Coordinates of C-alpha atoms in Angstrom, one line a residue:
Chain E
M1 CA 89.8 116.2 122.8
A2 CA 87.8 114.9 119.9
K3 CA 88.6 114.8 116.2
S4 CA 86.0 114.5 113.4
W5 CA 86.3 112.2 110.4
E6 CA 86.5 115.4 108.2
E7 CA 89.5 116.8 110.2
I8 CA 91.3 113.5 110.0
N9 CA 90.6 113.1 106.3
A10 CA 91.8 116.7 105.7
R11 CA 95.1 115.8 107.4
I12 CA 95.4 112.6 105.3
A13 CA 94.7 114.6 102.1
S14 CA 97.3 117.2 103.0
G15 CA 99.9 114.5 103.9
D16 CA 100.0 115.7 107.5
A17 CA 98.2 112.8 109.2
V18 CA 100.1 110.9 111.9
V19 CA 99.6 107.3 111.3
L20 CA 100.8 104.3 113.4
T21 CA 100.1 100.6 113.4
A22 CA 98.2 99.3 116.4
E23 CA 101.4 97.8 117.9
E24 CA 103.2 101.1 117.5
F25 CA 100.2 103.0 119.0
A26 CA 100.1 100.7 122.0
G27 CA 103.9 101.4 122.5
L28 CA 103.3 105.2 122.3
A29 CA 100.3 105.0 124.7
A30 CA 102.4 103.0 127.2
E31 CA 105.1 105.7 127.2
D32 CA 103.1 108.9 126.9
G33 CA 99.7 107.8 128.1
V34 CA 96.5 107.2 126.2
K35 CA 95.4 110.9 126.3
A36 CA 98.7 112.2 124.8
A37 CA 98.7 109.4 122.2
A38 CA 95.1 110.1 121.2
K39 CA 96.0 113.8 120.7
K40 CA 99.1 113.1 118.7
V41 CA 97.9 110.3 116.4
D42 CA 95.2 110.5 113.7
V43 CA 94.9 107.0 112.3
V44 CA 95.8 103.6 113.7
T45 CA 96.2 100.7 111.2
T46 CA 95.3 97.1 111.9
G47 CA 96.0 93.9 110.0
T48 CA 95.3 90.2 110.1
F49 CA 96.3 87.2 107.9
G50 CA 94.6 84.0 108.8
P51 CA 92.5 81.2 107.1
M52 CA 89.1 82.6 106.2
C53 CA 86.9 79.9 104.8
S54 CA 84.0 82.1 103.8
S55 CA 85.8 83.8 100.9
G56 CA 85.4 83.6 97.2
V57 CA 85.2 85.4 93.9
F58 CA 82.6 86.5 91.4
L59 CA 83.8 86.1 87.8
N60 CA 82.5 87.0 84.4
F61 CA 84.1 85.1 81.5
G62 CA 82.6 87.0 78.6
H63 CA 80.7 85.3 75.8
S64 CA 82.0 82.6 73.4
D65 CA 80.8 82.4 69.8
P66 CA 78.3 80.8 69.6
P67 CA 77.5 81.6 73.2
I68 CA 76.8 79.2 76.0
K69 CA 74.6 79.4 79.1
M70 CA 77.0 77.8 81.6
Q71 CA 75.2 75.4 83.9
T72 CA 78.0 73.1 85.1
I73 CA 81.3 75.0 85.4
T74 CA 84.8 73.8 86.5
L75 CA 88.0 75.8 86.8
N76 CA 91.0 73.4 86.9
D77 CA 88.5 70.7 87.8
V78 CA 87.1 72.7 90.7
P79 CA 83.3 73.2 90.5
A80 CA 82.0 76.8 90.5
S81 CA 78.4 77.9 90.7
G82 CA 76.2 77.6 87.7
G83 CA 73.4 79.3 89.4
L84 CA 73.9 82.8 88.0
A85 CA 73.5 84.4 84.6
A86 CA 75.0 82.8 81.5
V87 CA 78.7 83.5 82.0
D88 CA 78.8 84.7 85.6
T89 CA 79.9 82.4 88.4
Y90 CA 80.9 82.4 92.1
L91 CA 83.9 80.3 93.1
G92 CA 84.2 79.6 96.8
V93 CA 87.6 78.9 98.3
T94 CA 86.6 75.7 100.1
E95 CA 85.3 73.9 97.0
P96 CA 87.5 70.8 96.5
S97 CA 88.8 69.6 93.1
L98 CA 86.9 66.7 91.5
V99 CA 90.3 65.1 90.7
K100 CA 92.7 66.1 93.5
G101 CA 90.1 66.5 96.3
I102 CA 91.1 68.9 99.1
E103 CA 94.8 69.1 97.9
Y104 CA 93.6 71.6 95.3
G105 CA 90.5 73.7 95.6
G106 CA 88.8 77.0 94.9
A107 CA 91.4 78.9 96.9
H108 CA 94.2 77.3 94.7
V109 CA 92.4 78.4 91.5
I110 CA 92.2 82.0 92.8
E111 CA 95.9 81.9 93.8
D112 CA 96.8 80.6 90.3
L113 CA 94.7 83.4 88.7
L114 CA 96.5 85.9 91.0
R115 CA 99.9 84.6 90.0
G116 CA 99.0 85.1 86.3
R117 CA 98.6 81.4 85.5
A118 CA 96.1 80.2 82.9
V119 CA 93.3 78.1 84.3
R120 CA 91.2 75.5 82.4
L121 CA 87.6 76.4 82.1
K122 CA 85.2 73.6 81.2
S123 CA 81.4 74.1 81.1
T124 CA 78.3 72.5 79.8
G125 CA 74.9 74.1 79.2
P126 CA 71.4 73.1 78.1
G127 CA 71.6 74.7 74.7
T128 CA 68.9 77.2 74.2
D129 CA 67.7 79.3 71.3
C130 CA 69.8 82.3 72.5
Y131 CA 72.7 80.2 73.9
P132 CA 73.0 77.3 71.4
R133 CA 76.4 76.0 72.6
T134 CA 76.3 73.0 74.9
E135 CA 80.0 72.5 75.8
I136 CA 83.1 74.6 76.1
D137 CA 86.7 73.7 77.0
T138 CA 89.1 76.6 77.1
W139 CA 91.8 78.4 79.1
V140 CA 91.4 81.8 80.9
R141 CA 93.8 84.2 82.7
L142 CA 92.8 86.8 85.2
E143 CA 93.5 89.5 82.6
D144 CA 91.0 87.9 80.2
L145 CA 88.0 88.2 82.6
N146 CA 85.6 91.1 82.5
Q147 CA 85.1 91.3 86.2
A148 CA 86.8 89.3 89.0
Y149 CA 86.2 90.4 92.5
F150 CA 86.2 89.0 96.0
F151 CA 83.0 88.9 97.9
N152 CA 84.0 87.2 101.1
P153 CA 80.8 86.7 103.3
R154 CA 82.8 86.3 106.5
N155 CA 86.3 87.6 107.2
A156 CA 88.3 89.1 110.0
Y157 CA 86.5 87.3 112.9
Q158 CA 86.6 89.4 116.0
N159 CA 88.5 87.1 118.3
Y160 CA 88.5 83.3 117.9
A161 CA 88.5 80.1 120.0
V162 CA 91.7 78.5 121.2
A163 CA 91.4 74.8 120.2
A164 CA 92.5 72.0 122.4
N165 CA 91.6 68.3 122.6
T166 CA 91.1 66.4 125.8
G167 CA 90.2 63.2 123.9
D168 CA 92.4 60.1 123.5
Q169 CA 92.7 60.4 119.7
L170 CA 94.5 62.9 117.4
I171 CA 91.9 64.9 115.6
Y172 CA 92.1 67.0 112.5
T173 CA 90.2 70.3 112.6
Y174 CA 90.0 73.6 110.8
L175 CA 92.3 74.8 113.5
G176 CA 94.9 72.2 112.6
P177 CA 95.8 68.8 114.1
L178 CA 95.0 68.7 117.8
L179 CA 97.1 66.2 119.7
P180 CA 95.3 63.9 122.2
R181 CA 95.2 64.5 126.0
L182 CA 95.8 68.3 125.7
G183 CA 99.0 67.7 123.6
N184 CA 98.8 71.1 122.1
A185 CA 96.5 74.1 121.6
T186 CA 96.1 76.3 118.4
F187 CA 94.8 79.8 118.1
C188 CA 93.8 82.0 115.2
S189 CA 93.8 85.8 115.7
A190 CA 96.2 88.7 115.1
G191 CA 95.4 89.7 118.7
A192 CA 96.3 93.3 119.3
L193 CA 96.6 93.9 115.5
S194 CA 93.3 92.4 114.7
P195 CA 90.9 94.9 113.0
L196 CA 87.7 94.2 114.9
L197 CA 89.4 93.7 118.3
N198 CA 90.6 97.4 117.9
D199 CA 87.0 98.6 117.4
P200 CA 85.1 96.3 119.7
T201 CA 81.7 97.9 119.4
Y202 CA 82.0 98.7 115.7
R203 CA 82.0 102.5 116.1
T204 CA 84.2 103.2 113.0
I205 CA 83.9 99.9 111.1
G206 CA 80.6 99.5 109.2
V207 CA 79.1 99.2 105.8
G208 CA 81.2 101.3 103.4
T209 CA 84.4 101.2 105.4
R210 CA 87.4 101.4 103.1
C211 CA 89.8 98.6 103.8
F212 CA 92.6 96.4 102.6
V213 CA 91.5 93.0 101.2
A214 CA 94.3 90.7 100.0
G215 CA 96.4 93.6 98.9
A216 CA 93.6 95.5 97.1
A217 CA 91.7 98.5 98.3
G218 CA 88.2 97.3 99.0
Y219 CA 85.1 97.9 101.2
V220 CA 83.2 96.4 104.0
A221 CA 80.1 95.4 102.2
W222 CA 77.9 94.2 105.0
E223 CA 77.9 92.5 108.4
G224 CA 79.7 89.1 108.0
T225 CA 77.8 85.9 108.3
Q226 CA 77.5 84.7 111.9
H227 CA 78.1 88.3 113.1
N228 CA 77.4 88.0 116.8
P229 CA 77.7 91.2 118.7
N230 CA 76.4 89.6 121.9
Q231 CA 79.3 87.5 122.9
N232 CA 80.8 87.7 126.4
R233 CA 82.9 90.9 126.8
D234 CA 85.6 91.8 129.2
E235 CA 85.9 95.0 131.3
N236 CA 87.2 96.9 128.2
G237 CA 84.1 95.9 126.2
V238 CA 86.2 93.5 124.1
P239 CA 84.7 90.1 123.2
T240 CA 86.4 87.1 124.8
A241 CA 85.2 84.6 122.2
P242 CA 84.3 84.7 118.4
S243 CA 81.9 87.6 117.9
G244 CA 81.7 90.2 115.1
T245 CA 82.5 89.5 111.5
I246 CA 82.5 91.5 108.2
A247 CA 81.8 90.8 104.6
V248 CA 84.3 92.4 102.3
M249 CA 84.6 93.2 98.6
A250 CA 87.6 94.0 96.5
D251 CA 88.9 93.8 92.9
L252 CA 90.8 90.5 92.5
K253 CA 92.8 92.1 89.6
K254 CA 94.3 94.5 92.1
A255 CA 95.0 91.9 94.8
S256 CA 98.3 90.3 95.5
P257 CA 99.4 86.7 96.0
E258 CA 101.5 88.0 98.9
F259 CA 98.3 88.6 100.8
F260 CA 96.1 85.7 99.6
S261 CA 97.3 82.1 99.9
A262 CA 95.5 78.8 99.4
A263 CA 95.5 76.4 102.3
T264 CA 94.7 72.7 102.8
F265 CA 93.9 71.5 106.3
T266 CA 94.5 67.8 106.4
N267 CA 91.4 65.6 106.8
Y268 CA 89.4 68.8 106.9
G269 CA 89.4 70.8 103.7
V270 CA 90.4 73.7 101.6
S271 CA 90.6 77.3 102.9
S272 CA 92.5 80.5 102.1
F273 CA 94.7 82.9 104.1
V274 CA 93.3 86.4 103.4
G275 CA 95.0 89.6 104.5
I276 CA 92.5 92.1 105.9
G277 CA 93.6 95.5 107.2
I278 CA 91.4 98.4 108.4
P279 CA 92.5 101.9 109.2
I280 CA 90.8 103.3 112.4
P281 CA 90.5 107.0 113.0
V282 CA 91.5 108.1 116.5
L283 CA 88.3 110.0 117.1
D284 CA 88.6 110.4 120.9
E285 CA 90.2 108.9 124.0
D286 CA 87.6 106.2 124.2
I287 CA 88.6 104.6 121.0
A288 CA 92.3 105.4 121.7
A289 CA 91.9 103.3 124.9
T290 CA 90.9 100.2 123.0
L291 CA 93.5 100.9 120.3
A292 CA 96.2 100.9 123.0
L293 CA 95.3 97.4 124.3
T294 CA 98.0 94.8 123.9
D295 CA 98.1 91.0 123.7
A296 CA 98.3 91.0 127.5
D297 CA 94.9 92.7 127.7
L298 CA 93.1 90.6 125.2
T299 CA 91.5 87.3 126.2
A300 CA 90.4 84.2 124.2
T301 CA 88.4 81.2 125.4
V302 CA 90.0 77.7 125.2
I303 CA 87.5 75.2 123.7
D304 CA 87.6 71.4 123.8
Y305 CA 87.4 70.2 120.2
G306 CA 87.6 66.7 121.4
V307 CA 83.8 67.0 121.9
A308 CA 82.2 66.9 118.5
R309 CA 79.1 68.8 119.4
R310 CA 77.8 72.3 118.6
S311 CA 78.4 73.4 122.2
R312 CA 81.8 72.3 123.0
P313 CA 83.0 72.7 126.6
A314 CA 85.2 75.7 127.5
L315 CA 88.4 74.9 129.3
G316 CA 89.3 78.3 130.5
Q317 CA 90.5 81.7 129.4
V318 CA 94.0 82.9 128.3
T319 CA 95.5 86.1 127.0
Y320 CA 97.1 86.4 123.6
A321 CA 100.4 87.2 125.4
Q322 CA 100.2 83.8 127.1
L323 CA 99.3 82.1 123.7
R324 CA 102.2 83.8 122.0
S325 CA 104.7 82.8 124.8
G326 CA 104.5 79.2 123.4
S327 CA 102.6 77.5 126.2
I328 CA 99.5 78.0 128.3
E329 CA 98.1 76.3 131.4
I330 CA 94.9 74.2 130.9
E331 CA 93.5 72.2 133.9
G332 CA 96.9 72.4 135.6
K333 CA 98.8 71.1 132.6
T334 CA 101.3 73.0 130.6
V335 CA 100.1 72.9 127.0
P336 CA 102.3 74.0 124.0
T337 CA 100.6 76.5 121.7
G338 CA 100.9 77.4 118.0
P339 CA 99.2 80.0 115.9
I340 CA 97.4 79.5 112.6
S341 CA 97.3 83.1 111.7
S342 CA 100.5 84.7 110.6
L343 CA 101.7 87.6 112.8
P344 CA 104.6 88.5 110.5
T345 CA 102.1 88.9 107.6
A346 CA 99.6 90.7 109.8
R347 CA 102.3 93.2 110.6
K348 CA 103.0 93.6 106.8
V349 CA 99.3 94.3 106.2
A350 CA 99.2 96.9 109.0
A351 CA 102.4 98.5 107.7
E352 CA 101.0 98.5 104.1
V353 CA 97.7 100.2 105.2
K354 CA 99.8 102.7 107.2
R355 CA 101.8 103.5 104.0
W356 CA 98.5 103.8 102.0
V357 CA 97.1 106.4 104.5
A358 CA 100.3 108.3 105.2
E359 CA 101.8 108.3 101.7
E360 CA 99.1 107.5 99.2
R361 CA 96.6 109.6 101.0
F362 CA 94.0 106.8 101.4
T363 CA 91.2 108.6 103.2
L364 CA 88.7 107.0 105.5
A365 CA 85.0 106.6 105.1
P366 CA 82.6 106.8 108.0
P367 CA 80.1 103.9 108.0
L368 CA 77.2 104.4 105.7
E369 CA 75.4 102.0 108.1
Q370 CA 76.5 100.6 111.4
L371 CA 77.1 96.9 111.9
P372 CA 74.5 95.3 114.2
Q373 CA 75.4 96.6 117.7
P374 CA 75.7 94.7 121.0
G375 CA 72.2 94.1 122.3
T376 CA 70.7 93.5 118.9
Q377 CA 70.1 90.3 116.9
A378 CA 70.6 86.8 118.3
F379 CA 72.9 84.2 117.0
K380 CA 70.6 81.4 116.0
P381 CA 71.4 77.7 115.7
L382 CA 70.0 75.3 113.1
E383 CA 67.3 73.0 114.5
I384 CA 66.7 69.6 112.9
R385 CA 62.9 69.2 112.6
S386 CA 60.1 67.9 110.3
E387 CA 57.7 70.0 108.2
E388 CA 55.0 69.1 110.6
A389 CA 56.9 70.3 113.7
I390 CA 57.6 73.8 112.3
Chain B
M1 CA 132.1 59.5 119.0
A2 CA 130.3 60.3 115.8
R3 CA 126.6 60.6 115.2
R4 CA 125.0 60.0 111.8
R5 CA 121.4 59.8 110.6
L6 CA 120.8 57.1 108.0
D7 CA 117.9 56.5 105.7
L8 CA 117.7 52.8 105.0
T9 CA 115.7 51.1 102.3
F10 CA 115.3 47.4 102.6
P11 CA 114.6 45.2 99.6
P12 CA 111.5 43.0 100.2
R13 CA 113.4 39.8 100.9
Q14 CA 115.5 41.6 103.6
A15 CA 112.8 43.2 105.5
T16 CA 112.6 40.7 108.3
K17 CA 116.4 40.5 109.1
P18 CA 117.4 42.0 112.5
I19 CA 119.9 44.5 111.2
T20 CA 119.8 46.7 114.2
Y21 CA 120.8 43.7 116.3
H22 CA 123.9 43.3 114.1
L23 CA 124.7 47.0 114.3
V24 CA 124.8 46.7 118.1
K25 CA 126.4 43.3 118.5
D26 CA 128.9 43.3 115.7
F27 CA 129.8 47.0 115.4
D28 CA 129.2 48.3 118.9
L29 CA 126.9 51.0 117.6
T30 CA 124.0 52.6 119.4
P31 CA 121.1 52.8 117.0
N32 CA 118.1 55.0 117.7
I33 CA 115.2 54.3 115.3
L34 CA 113.5 57.5 114.5
R35 CA 111.0 56.2 112.1
A36 CA 110.3 52.8 110.5
Q37 CA 107.9 51.3 108.0
I38 CA 108.7 47.6 107.7
Q39 CA 106.2 44.9 106.6
P40 CA 107.1 41.3 105.6
G41 CA 107.4 40.9 101.8
Q42 CA 107.4 44.6 101.1
E43 CA 110.1 47.2 100.6
G44 CA 110.9 48.7 104.1
R45 CA 112.2 52.1 105.2
M46 CA 113.9 53.0 108.4
L47 CA 115.3 56.2 109.6
V48 CA 117.9 55.5 112.2
E49 CA 120.5 57.6 114.1
V50 CA 123.6 55.7 114.9
V51 CA 126.2 56.8 117.5
G52 CA 129.7 55.3 117.7
P53 CA 133.3 55.7 116.6
R54 CA 133.5 57.0 113.0
E55 CA 135.2 53.8 111.8
A56 CA 132.6 51.6 113.4
I57 CA 129.8 53.6 111.6
D58 CA 131.6 53.2 108.3
A59 CA 132.0 49.5 108.9
G60 CA 128.3 49.3 109.9
V61 CA 127.2 51.1 106.8
A62 CA 129.4 48.7 104.6
F63 CA 127.8 45.8 106.4
L64 CA 124.3 47.1 105.6
E65 CA 125.2 47.7 102.0
K66 CA 126.7 44.2 101.7
E67 CA 123.3 42.9 103.0
G68 CA 121.5 44.6 100.2
V69 CA 120.2 47.6 102.2
D70 CA 120.2 50.9 100.4
V71 CA 121.9 53.5 102.7
H72 CA 121.5 57.2 102.2
P73 CA 122.4 60.1 104.6
A74 CA 119.1 61.4 106.0
A75 CA 119.9 65.0 106.6
S76 CA 118.5 66.3 103.3
D77 CA 115.2 64.4 103.7
I78 CA 113.1 67.2 105.0
C79 CA 112.7 70.4 103.2
L80 CA 111.0 73.7 104.1
D81 CA 110.0 75.7 100.9
E82 CA 110.3 79.2 102.2
D83 CA 108.6 80.6 99.0
E84 CA 105.5 78.6 99.9
C85 CA 105.6 79.1 103.7
V86 CA 103.3 81.9 104.9
T87 CA 104.7 81.8 108.5
C88 CA 101.3 80.9 110.0
G89 CA 103.1 78.8 112.6
L90 CA 100.8 75.8 112.7
C91 CA 103.8 73.4 112.2
T92 CA 105.2 74.7 115.5
A93 CA 102.0 73.5 117.3
V94 CA 102.6 69.9 116.3
C95 CA 106.5 69.7 116.5
K96 CA 107.2 67.8 119.7
P97 CA 111.0 67.9 119.5
G98 CA 111.0 71.7 119.1
A99 CA 112.7 71.7 115.7
L100 CA 110.2 74.2 114.4
T101 CA 109.7 77.3 116.5
L102 CA 108.8 80.9 116.2
D103 CA 111.3 83.7 116.9
S104 CA 110.1 85.3 120.1
E105 CA 110.1 88.8 118.6
S106 CA 109.6 88.6 114.9
K107 CA 107.5 85.4 115.0
A108 CA 109.4 84.2 111.9
L109 CA 109.6 80.4 111.5
V110 CA 112.9 79.0 112.7
F111 CA 113.8 75.4 111.6
D112 CA 116.5 73.6 113.5
K113 CA 117.0 70.5 111.5
D114 CA 119.3 68.9 114.1
K115 CA 116.3 68.6 116.4
C116 CA 114.0 67.0 113.8
V117 CA 113.1 63.4 114.2
Y118 CA 111.3 63.1 110.9
C119 CA 108.0 62.3 112.5
E120 CA 106.1 64.0 109.6
A121 CA 103.7 65.8 111.9
C122 CA 104.6 69.1 110.3
V123 CA 104.3 67.7 106.8
V124 CA 100.7 66.8 107.5
A125 CA 99.9 70.0 109.4
C126 CA 101.3 72.5 107.0
P127 CA 98.4 74.1 105.1
R128 CA 100.7 75.2 102.4
R129 CA 102.3 71.8 101.9
A130 CA 105.5 73.7 102.2
I131 CA 107.3 71.0 104.2
T132 CA 108.2 67.8 102.3
L133 CA 109.9 64.7 103.4
T134 CA 111.6 62.8 100.6
F135 CA 112.0 59.2 101.6

């Protein structure tokens, strides 16, 4: 039993497609078997809503009179890039405010824009013959901008580390505060609902894949930064540690603050929760088998963040079902767990994508180009060396 | 027996007086200090839970007020702003008394204020700054 993309899209277009979320599909497969579920269901939807630091927006402000070539740019005192054309910029979510530090950053500016709030734009320029203005201080809203779109270089990490701390001090990390002597462990994945865990070898997710980005319909633009297809994999071919990633694009004007939220991690920095959802076509029983995997089948690696080095020691492996139970065993000790990625919102994302496909006839696009596959491309470190040594 | 959580503010000149000693010796109360910030010469704050007969607690509070201590009930001191909360669950990872938990099915955040000891771990952890403690 195999279905083609065209057959599935035809069923979506006619409103006849059977669409389930990954959680619902796993339930059906447990009852009727993977074979029957694969036959019955056309599309399975996924979703995740966690902090994703490599996110940001391209903005075009339009030209003032007289015009300015913007070289230094701040939005609500958060610096944005002056390294593009005169009134283009890129604002990254992790950029801290010059005034409020990490309590307000690029992510908060984007959330304010999404909520319809006016944002103060200040800029200076060199003053040129064609751009004579040297300063500007004005207010802009999302609706005033010509273009405003997400380009998130790394979202939807395929699996992530579980963070714990064997040290004697409380430490603050991008995975939250980690209590000393294995006082807690935090994790950050939607598990069985996570987009890339449902397509472990990137068969259906690639460049050009239509997806949900912060409430807007967008695209997978490229492999994400640090995409590493060569991570350890389990018997189902699913990575057991952080591996694949995607870069995504979508119109900020069509996004929703329900699915994009600014975040501050104390003593670490600014980030943003981003909702990402991807519909996956049930092409055959192979893909159905991975779509049917549950949190009990998916494994993550516990990493000791108490060791502040690039290679931190692994403390063991646990399943997402164990993580979600509220405690795990590490080195014989019962350690309480807490998530950083919202499962209730991930479920909302998957349900919304299901509604798009089933009711709004959101058709699927086969990859224009595949993401780098397992066995290709190494994940390289940064070496510290002199010009002479290279 | 009654149980009451009190938020005490000490004026700078009072900050070195052993008021918990007097609560025990003079009023037969059992004080449990949940949080304290007291430094000589500065305004001090103490969050204390007292257990004892209702009348004894009232008398103890009257004594504290007479001594110049500002006494407020502490129950309204911690606030979870549900509009700001994104139900990520990170606060549950640092909540040792188990006041913040996730529902086992829906994974929605459940806040049982009675278990809170006002340690502020969640206030610091919350990436949305949705939990505030107003001392």
